[in-house]
XYZ file of N, CA and C in Angstrom:
531
model
N 126.778 96.863 93.124
C 126.139 98.008 93.745
C 125.646 98.987 92.688
N 124.579 99.645 92.992
C 124.044 100.655 92.087
C 124.512 102.019 92.542
N 125.001 102.811 91.597
C 125.387 104.181 91.868
C 124.436 105.068 91.095
N 123.891 106.055 91.763
C 122.924 106.940 91.136
C 123.505 108.343 91.099
N 123.510 108.940 89.927
C 123.969 110.308 89.775
C 122.753 111.188 89.561
N 122.644 112.210 90.345
C 121.530 113.134 90.213
C 122.026 114.547 90.232
N 121.107 115.482 90.084
C 121.513 116.874 90.218
C 120.606 117.526 91.229
N 121.147 118.496 91.952
C 120.393 119.146 93.010
C 119.341 120.076 92.439
N 118.250 120.195 93.154
C 117.157 121.076 92.779
C 117.681 122.506 92.639
N 117.246 123.190 91.613
C 117.690 124.559 91.370
C 117.232 125.523 92.457
N 116.199 125.151 93.233
C 115.741 126.004 94.321
C 116.671 125.948 95.521
N 117.645 125.032 95.486
C 118.627 124.954 96.554
C 118.121 124.311 97.825
N 117.090 123.467 97.740
C 116.565 122.841 98.952
C 117.308 121.559 99.305
N 118.340 121.202 98.527
C 119.164 120.049 98.848
C 118.601 118.716 98.403
N 117.457 118.698 97.766
C 116.862 117.446 97.307
C 117.341 117.128 95.896
N 117.379 115.833 95.594
C 117.736 115.407 94.243
C 116.563 115.739 93.326
N 116.846 116.515 92.278
C 115.805 116.936 91.340
C 115.325 115.764 90.495
N 116.267 115.038 89.916
C 115.922 113.871 89.112
C 117.161 113.014 88.953
N 116.954 111.758 88.691
C 118.065 110.857 88.417
C 118.547 111.132 87.004
N 119.843 111.373 86.860
C 120.424 111.618 85.548
C 120.797 110.301 84.894
N 121.448 109.426 85.646
C 121.829 108.119 85.120
C 122.114 107.202 86.292
N 121.774 105.933 86.136
C 122.039 104.941 87.161
C 122.987 103.902 86.567
N 124.020 103.507 87.339
C 125.021 102.553 86.876
C 125.041 101.338 87.785
N 125.311 100.191 87.212
C 125.611 98.979 87.978
C 127.096 98.700 87.797
N 127.874 98.949 88.867
C 129.319 98.778 88.816
C 129.726 97.649 89.730
N 130.906 97.132 89.497
C 131.464 96.132 90.407
C 131.746 96.796 91.755
N 131.808 95.996 92.792
C 132.038 96.514 94.140
C 133.482 96.979 94.302
N 133.708 97.853 95.270
C 135.059 98.205 95.674
C 135.576 99.559 95.237
N 134.813 100.310 94.454
C 135.263 101.642 94.050
C 135.120 102.554 95.269
N 136.203 102.798 95.983
C 136.109 103.519 97.250
C 136.699 104.927 97.213
N 137.324 105.327 96.133
C 137.819 106.703 96.003
C 137.197 107.300 94.750
N 136.531 108.428 94.905
C 135.922 109.148 93.779
C 136.309 110.614 93.906
N 137.011 111.145 92.902
C 137.492 112.522 92.932
C 136.981 113.258 91.698
N 136.031 114.192 91.875
C 135.648 115.035 90.745
C 136.716 116.116 90.548
N 137.004 116.476 89.304
C 138.010 117.512 89.044
C 137.771 118.156 87.687
N 138.446 119.260 87.465
C 138.339 119.999 86.212
C 139.717 120.205 85.614
N 139.760 120.230 84.293
C 140.938 120.649 83.554
C 140.405 121.637 82.529
N 140.749 122.897 82.719
C 140.152 123.933 81.889
C 138.648 123.944 82.127
N 137.847 124.037 81.061
C 136.393 124.080 81.252
C 135.747 122.693 81.374
N 136.517 121.619 81.191
C 135.958 120.264 81.187
C 136.011 119.639 82.581
N 135.003 118.817 82.887
C 134.899 118.147 84.180
C 135.065 116.643 84.020
N 135.654 116.032 85.051
C 135.971 114.604 85.012
C 135.699 113.980 86.380
N 135.661 112.651 86.409
C 135.545 111.904 87.652
C 136.572 110.781 87.626
N 137.478 110.783 88.618
C 138.452 109.718 88.793
C 137.901 108.740 89.818
N 137.902 107.457 89.487
C 137.461 106.389 90.380
C 138.629 105.447 90.604
N 138.835 105.026 91.859
C 139.971 104.177 92.206
C 139.547 103.130 93.215
N 140.022 101.897 93.006
C 139.812 100.809 93.955
C 141.098 100.599 94.747
N 141.034 100.823 96.058
C 142.195 100.586 96.904
C 142.599 99.115 96.875
N 141.618 98.222 96.804
C 141.881 96.785 96.924
C 142.747 96.220 95.806
N 142.593 96.739 94.569
C 143.357 96.160 93.464
C 144.055 97.188 92.567
N 143.889 98.482 92.844
C 144.579 99.501 92.066
C 143.924 99.870 90.752
N 142.750 99.301 90.442
C 142.055 99.692 89.212
C 141.652 101.152 89.274
N 141.840 101.851 88.159
C 141.537 103.274 88.073
C 140.798 103.541 86.767
N 139.708 104.301 86.856
C 138.956 104.749 85.682
C 138.789 106.258 85.754
N 138.804 106.899 84.607
C 138.461 108.320 84.512
C 137.348 108.457 83.485
N 136.293 109.164 83.889
C 135.150 109.442 83.026
C 135.027 110.953 82.844
N 134.672 111.429 81.650
C 134.261 112.824 81.537
C 132.880 112.977 82.175
N 132.600 114.150 82.705
C 131.276 114.452 83.244
C 130.593 115.365 82.234
N 129.451 114.919 81.718
C 128.718 115.674 80.707
C 127.999 116.872 81.324
N 127.537 117.777 80.480
C 126.871 118.997 80.942
C 125.618 118.717 81.759
N 124.956 117.564 81.509
C 123.744 117.242 82.277
C 124.060 116.498 83.572
N 125.368 116.306 83.875
C 125.768 115.618 85.090
C 125.999 114.132 84.921
N 125.664 113.589 83.762
C 125.883 112.166 83.529
C 127.361 111.919 83.212
N 127.766 110.651 83.338
C 129.148 110.282 83.044
C 129.276 109.796 81.609
N 130.323 110.256 80.955
C 130.646 109.735 79.633
C 131.401 108.427 79.779
N 131.796 107.861 78.656
C 132.533 106.600 78.664
C 133.913 106.745 79.286
N 134.502 105.643 79.654
C 135.830 105.649 80.270
C 136.850 106.182 79.273
N 137.634 107.192 79.692
C 138.688 107.739 78.831
C 140.080 107.331 79.310
N 140.177 106.816 80.526
C 141.449 106.326 81.050
C 141.146 105.126 81.933
N 141.733 104.002 81.617
C 141.494 102.747 82.329
C 142.856 102.109 82.544
N 143.271 102.017 83.794
C 144.585 101.460 84.070
C 144.587 100.691 85.369
N 145.527 99.794 85.467
C 145.709 99.011 86.684
C 147.038 99.423 87.306
N 147.016 99.593 88.598
C 148.219 99.930 89.345
C 148.348 98.920 90.471
N 149.230 99.182 91.386
C 149.350 98.303 92.547
C 148.235 98.628 93.532
N 147.899 97.681 94.371
C 146.862 97.901 95.376
C 147.401 98.782 96.507
N 146.491 99.270 97.339
C 146.894 99.982 98.547
C 146.844 101.487 98.491
N 146.500 102.070 97.348
C 146.389 103.533 97.283
C 145.160 103.947 98.081
N 145.356 104.769 99.096
C 144.267 105.156 100.005
C 143.864 106.612 99.886
N 144.624 107.406 99.165
C 144.290 108.812 99.007
C 144.655 109.307 97.627
N 143.881 110.254 97.136
C 144.166 110.891 95.853
C 143.683 112.330 95.933
N 144.464 113.235 95.379
C 144.082 114.642 95.378
C 144.609 115.288 94.099
N 143.775 116.114 93.479
C 144.157 116.827 92.258
C 144.472 118.266 92.627
N 145.523 118.811 92.028
C 145.862 120.223 92.249
C 146.537 120.767 91.007
N 146.618 122.061 90.929
C 147.321 122.672 89.808
C 148.274 123.743 90.333
N 149.391 123.864 89.631
C 150.383 124.902 89.879
C 150.506 125.665 88.565
N 150.128 126.935 88.615
C 150.062 127.752 87.408
C 149.149 127.046 86.410
N 149.634 126.672 85.225
C 148.786 126.007 84.232
C 148.984 124.490 84.220
N 149.777 123.975 85.143
C 150.089 122.544 85.181
C 149.201 121.838 86.191
N 148.613 120.710 85.774
C 147.702 119.928 86.616
C 148.386 118.639 87.056
N 148.123 118.256 88.322
C 148.741 117.068 88.903
C 147.721 116.273 89.706
N 147.960 114.967 89.813
C 147.257 114.114 90.762
C 148.301 113.517 91.681
N 148.059 113.602 92.985
C 148.897 112.958 93.977
C 148.155 111.743 94.487
N 148.822 110.598 94.490
C 148.281 109.363 95.043
C 149.125 108.982 96.252
N 148.463 108.493 97.304
C 149.138 108.212 98.575
C 148.737 106.835 99.099
N 149.726 106.111 99.672
C 149.484 104.823 100.331
C 149.702 104.991 101.829
N 148.634 104.851 102.585
C 148.682 105.024 104.040
C 149.639 104.035 104.699
N 149.648 102.790 104.235
C 150.439 101.751 104.881
C 151.939 101.913 104.746
N 152.395 102.507 103.636
C 153.841 102.618 103.391
C 154.336 104.059 103.311
N 153.430 105.022 103.150
C 153.841 106.414 102.957
C 154.257 106.720 101.529
N 154.078 105.777 100.617
C 154.468 106.012 99.225
C 153.579 107.077 98.594
N 154.214 107.935 97.811
C 153.524 108.998 97.088
C 153.915 108.908 95.619
N 152.929 109.038 94.746
C 153.170 109.145 93.314
C 152.429 110.378 92.816
N 153.153 111.278 92.185
C 152.542 112.479 91.597
C 152.588 112.304 90.087
N 151.412 112.399 89.473
C 151.313 112.216 88.027
C 150.827 113.505 87.369
N 151.348 113.775 86.192
C 150.850 114.879 85.387
C 149.442 114.536 84.918
N 148.607 115.554 84.758
C 147.275 115.388 84.182
C 147.298 116.045 82.808
N 146.930 115.280 81.800
C 146.912 115.790 80.430
C 145.753 116.752 80.212
N 145.822 117.524 79.146
C 144.775 118.500 78.819
C 143.421 117.845 78.584
N 143.415 116.549 78.212
C 142.150 115.843 77.974
C 141.628 115.133 79.219
N 142.242 115.404 80.393
C 141.774 114.845 81.660
C 142.365 113.508 82.034
N 143.097 112.864 81.135
C 143.710 111.578 81.443
C 145.003 111.772 82.229
N 145.471 110.695 82.858
C 146.734 110.766 83.587
C 147.896 110.682 82.614
N 148.887 111.523 82.839
C 150.091 111.520 82.022
C 151.224 110.805 82.727
N 152.420 111.240 82.441
C 153.611 110.600 82.978
C 153.768 110.865 84.476
N 154.564 110.015 85.109
C 154.838 110.218 86.528
C 155.763 111.420 86.670
N 155.380 112.336 87.535
C 156.128 113.572 87.758
C 157.108 113.413 88.912
N 156.702 112.671 89.943
C 157.562 112.433 91.110
C 157.073 111.191 91.826
N 157.982 110.538 92.528
C 157.664 109.322 93.260
C 158.570 109.292 94.480
N 158.021 108.916 95.612
C 158.836 108.850 96.819
C 158.009 108.439 98.004
N 158.515 108.699 99.192
C 157.789 108.384 100.407
C 157.812 109.581 101.351
N 156.749 109.669 102.135
C 156.656 110.617 103.233
C 156.225 109.799 104.446
N 155.802 110.467 105.501
C 155.358 109.741 106.687
C 154.179 108.838 106.327
N 154.149 107.644 106.906
C 153.028 106.732 106.682
C 151.935 107.016 107.706
N 150.741 106.488 107.447
C 149.656 106.537 108.420
C 148.625 107.626 108.223
N 148.799 108.486 107.233
C 147.818 109.568 107.037
C 146.518 108.985 106.502
N 145.402 109.311 107.145
C 144.094 108.819 106.723
C 143.383 109.814 105.811
N 143.831 111.063 105.811
C 143.242 112.112 104.970
C 144.355 112.916 104.315
N 144.192 113.182 103.022
C 145.105 114.058 102.284
C 144.241 115.038 101.503
N 144.470 116.330 101.686
C 143.708 117.358 100.969
C 144.641 118.458 100.481
N 144.252 119.088 99.389
C 144.964 120.250 98.848
C 144.228 121.517 99.261
N 144.979 122.579 99.524
C 144.374 123.904 99.681
C 145.393 124.943 99.255
N 144.907 126.134 98.967
C 145.802 127.221 98.572
C 145.494 128.454 99.408
N 146.531 129.243 99.589
C 146.421 130.541 100.258
C 147.114 131.530 99.327
N 146.317 132.394 98.702
C 146.884 133.285 97.695
C 147.420 132.453 96.547
N 148.694 132.621 96.227
C 149.311 131.857 95.139
C 150.064 130.630 95.643
N 150.103 130.433 96.959
C 150.810 129.298 97.538
C 149.887 128.096 97.685
N 150.428 126.909 97.435
C 149.672 125.663 97.503
C 150.242 124.760 98.591
N 149.332 124.023 99.258
C 149.719 123.189 100.382
C 148.973 121.860 100.338
N 149.522 120.869 101.048
C 148.861 119.591 101.276
C 148.626 119.451 102.766
N 147.414 119.080 103.117
C 147.016 118.856 104.502
C 146.929 117.346 104.711
N 147.661 116.835 105.688
C 147.658 115.413 106.031
C 147.150 115.269 107.454
N 146.249 114.316 107.694
C 145.804 114.053 109.064
C 145.644 112.555 109.283
N 145.756 112.166 110.556
C 145.569 110.785 110.961
C 144.422 110.754 111.955
N 143.288 110.167 111.557
C 142.091 110.149 112.406
C 142.304 109.343 113.679
N 143.204 108.372 113.649
C 143.429 107.512 114.813
C 144.271 108.186 115.896
N 145.269 108.969 115.467
C 146.186 109.583 116.441
C 145.947 111.072 116.659
N 145.285 111.739 115.695
C 145.099 113.183 115.768
C 146.257 113.980 115.179
N 147.278 113.301 114.678
C 148.425 114.000 114.087
C 147.997 114.746 112.825
N 148.531 115.952 112.649
C 148.242 116.802 111.483
C 149.558 117.382 110.986
N 149.746 117.393 109.665
C 150.903 118.035 109.053
C 150.423 118.828 107.847
N 151.080 119.955 107.627
C 150.843 120.752 106.425
C 152.184 120.881 105.719
N 152.185 120.519 104.438
C 153.406 120.609 103.648
C 153.166 121.501 102.445
N 154.156 122.287 102.131
C 154.104 123.176 100.967
C 154.223 122.339 99.693
N 153.548 122.775 98.636
C 153.766 122.216 97.305
C 154.674 123.204 96.586
N 155.822 122.733 96.135
C 156.781 123.602 95.455
C 156.251 124.045 94.097
N 156.847 125.062 93.545
C 156.437 125.615 92.251
C 156.558 124.565 91.136
N 157.391 123.542 91.337
C 157.529 122.477 90.339
C 156.476 121.373 90.504
N 155.542 121.539 91.469
C 154.474 120.574 91.676
C 154.825 119.445 92.613
N 156.043 119.425 93.144
C 156.474 118.363 94.053
C 156.248 118.775 95.500
N 156.200 117.788 96.393
C 155.977 118.044 97.815
C 157.205 118.713 98.402
N 156.958 119.810 99.115
C 158.046 120.554 99.727
C 158.111 120.345 101.226
N 158.635 121.352 101.891
C 158.888 121.276 103.327
C 157.597 121.291 104.142
N 157.705 120.760 105.355
C 156.602 120.819 106.313
C 156.547 122.235 106.876
N 155.361 122.830 106.893
C 155.213 124.187 107.421
C 154.424 124.224 108.722
N 153.805 123.098 109.090
C 153.055 123.035 110.344
C 152.877 121.584 110.760
N 152.956 121.353 112.063
C 152.719 120.029 112.630
C 151.992 120.233 113.955
N 150.857 119.566 114.095
C 150.065 119.694 115.312
C 149.516 118.339 115.709
N 149.134 118.226 116.966
C 148.461 117.039 117.463
C 147.074 117.446 117.923
N 146.066 117.019 117.174
C 144.682 117.280 117.511
C 144.126 116.078 118.260
N 142.918 116.212 118.763
C 142.242 115.047 119.337
C 141.952 114.049 118.215
N 142.072 112.755 118.484
C 141.752 111.746 117.455
C 140.273 111.824 117.062
N 139.959 111.275 115.882
C 138.578 111.147 115.460
C 138.168 112.024 114.285
N 139.005 112.967 113.873
C 138.651 113.813 112.732
C 138.778 112.987 111.470
N 137.656 112.699 110.819
C 137.669 111.816 109.654
C 137.346 112.517 108.332
N 136.724 113.676 108.384
C 136.376 114.392 107.152
C 136.979 115.781 107.201
N 137.707 116.114 106.172
C 138.329 117.435 106.044
C 138.011 117.935 104.656
N 137.355 119.056 104.543
C 137.036 119.634 103.229
C 137.413 121.091 103.206
């Protein structure tokens, strides 16, 4: 498949101004998470099917630099979210089928560091997102098939804390931003 990276027109009309770079990649890259560490920008790519993970720096013109982190993990990771607590950066990876969670430190150069925490929570979440309210950080979990929603606090140590809200919405919510 061809992936095209462009930048939006400066006039804000939503059109692609120009193609910055076009890539021919192998199929199956189904998770793409842009993130920042300090002033630098990165793109994490993950294949749920085989656990392959790549991290690229994002250049000032929007193009991708070479791979700076290339690793293989187990298959089945269906969600990934980056968050920071104070000056510490983390990536949370989630497996919908088993509820397994792995939280990894993010190094200053944008690569993944050591595992910070590992465990399980409820299985079946189709969406995982981070949000903050003031200085407090939370994880939003939803299941598009059942409508179940949970909000869990992120503790000051970067680990998943207690559930602070649980609701049942109508099924079908697939995008949460």
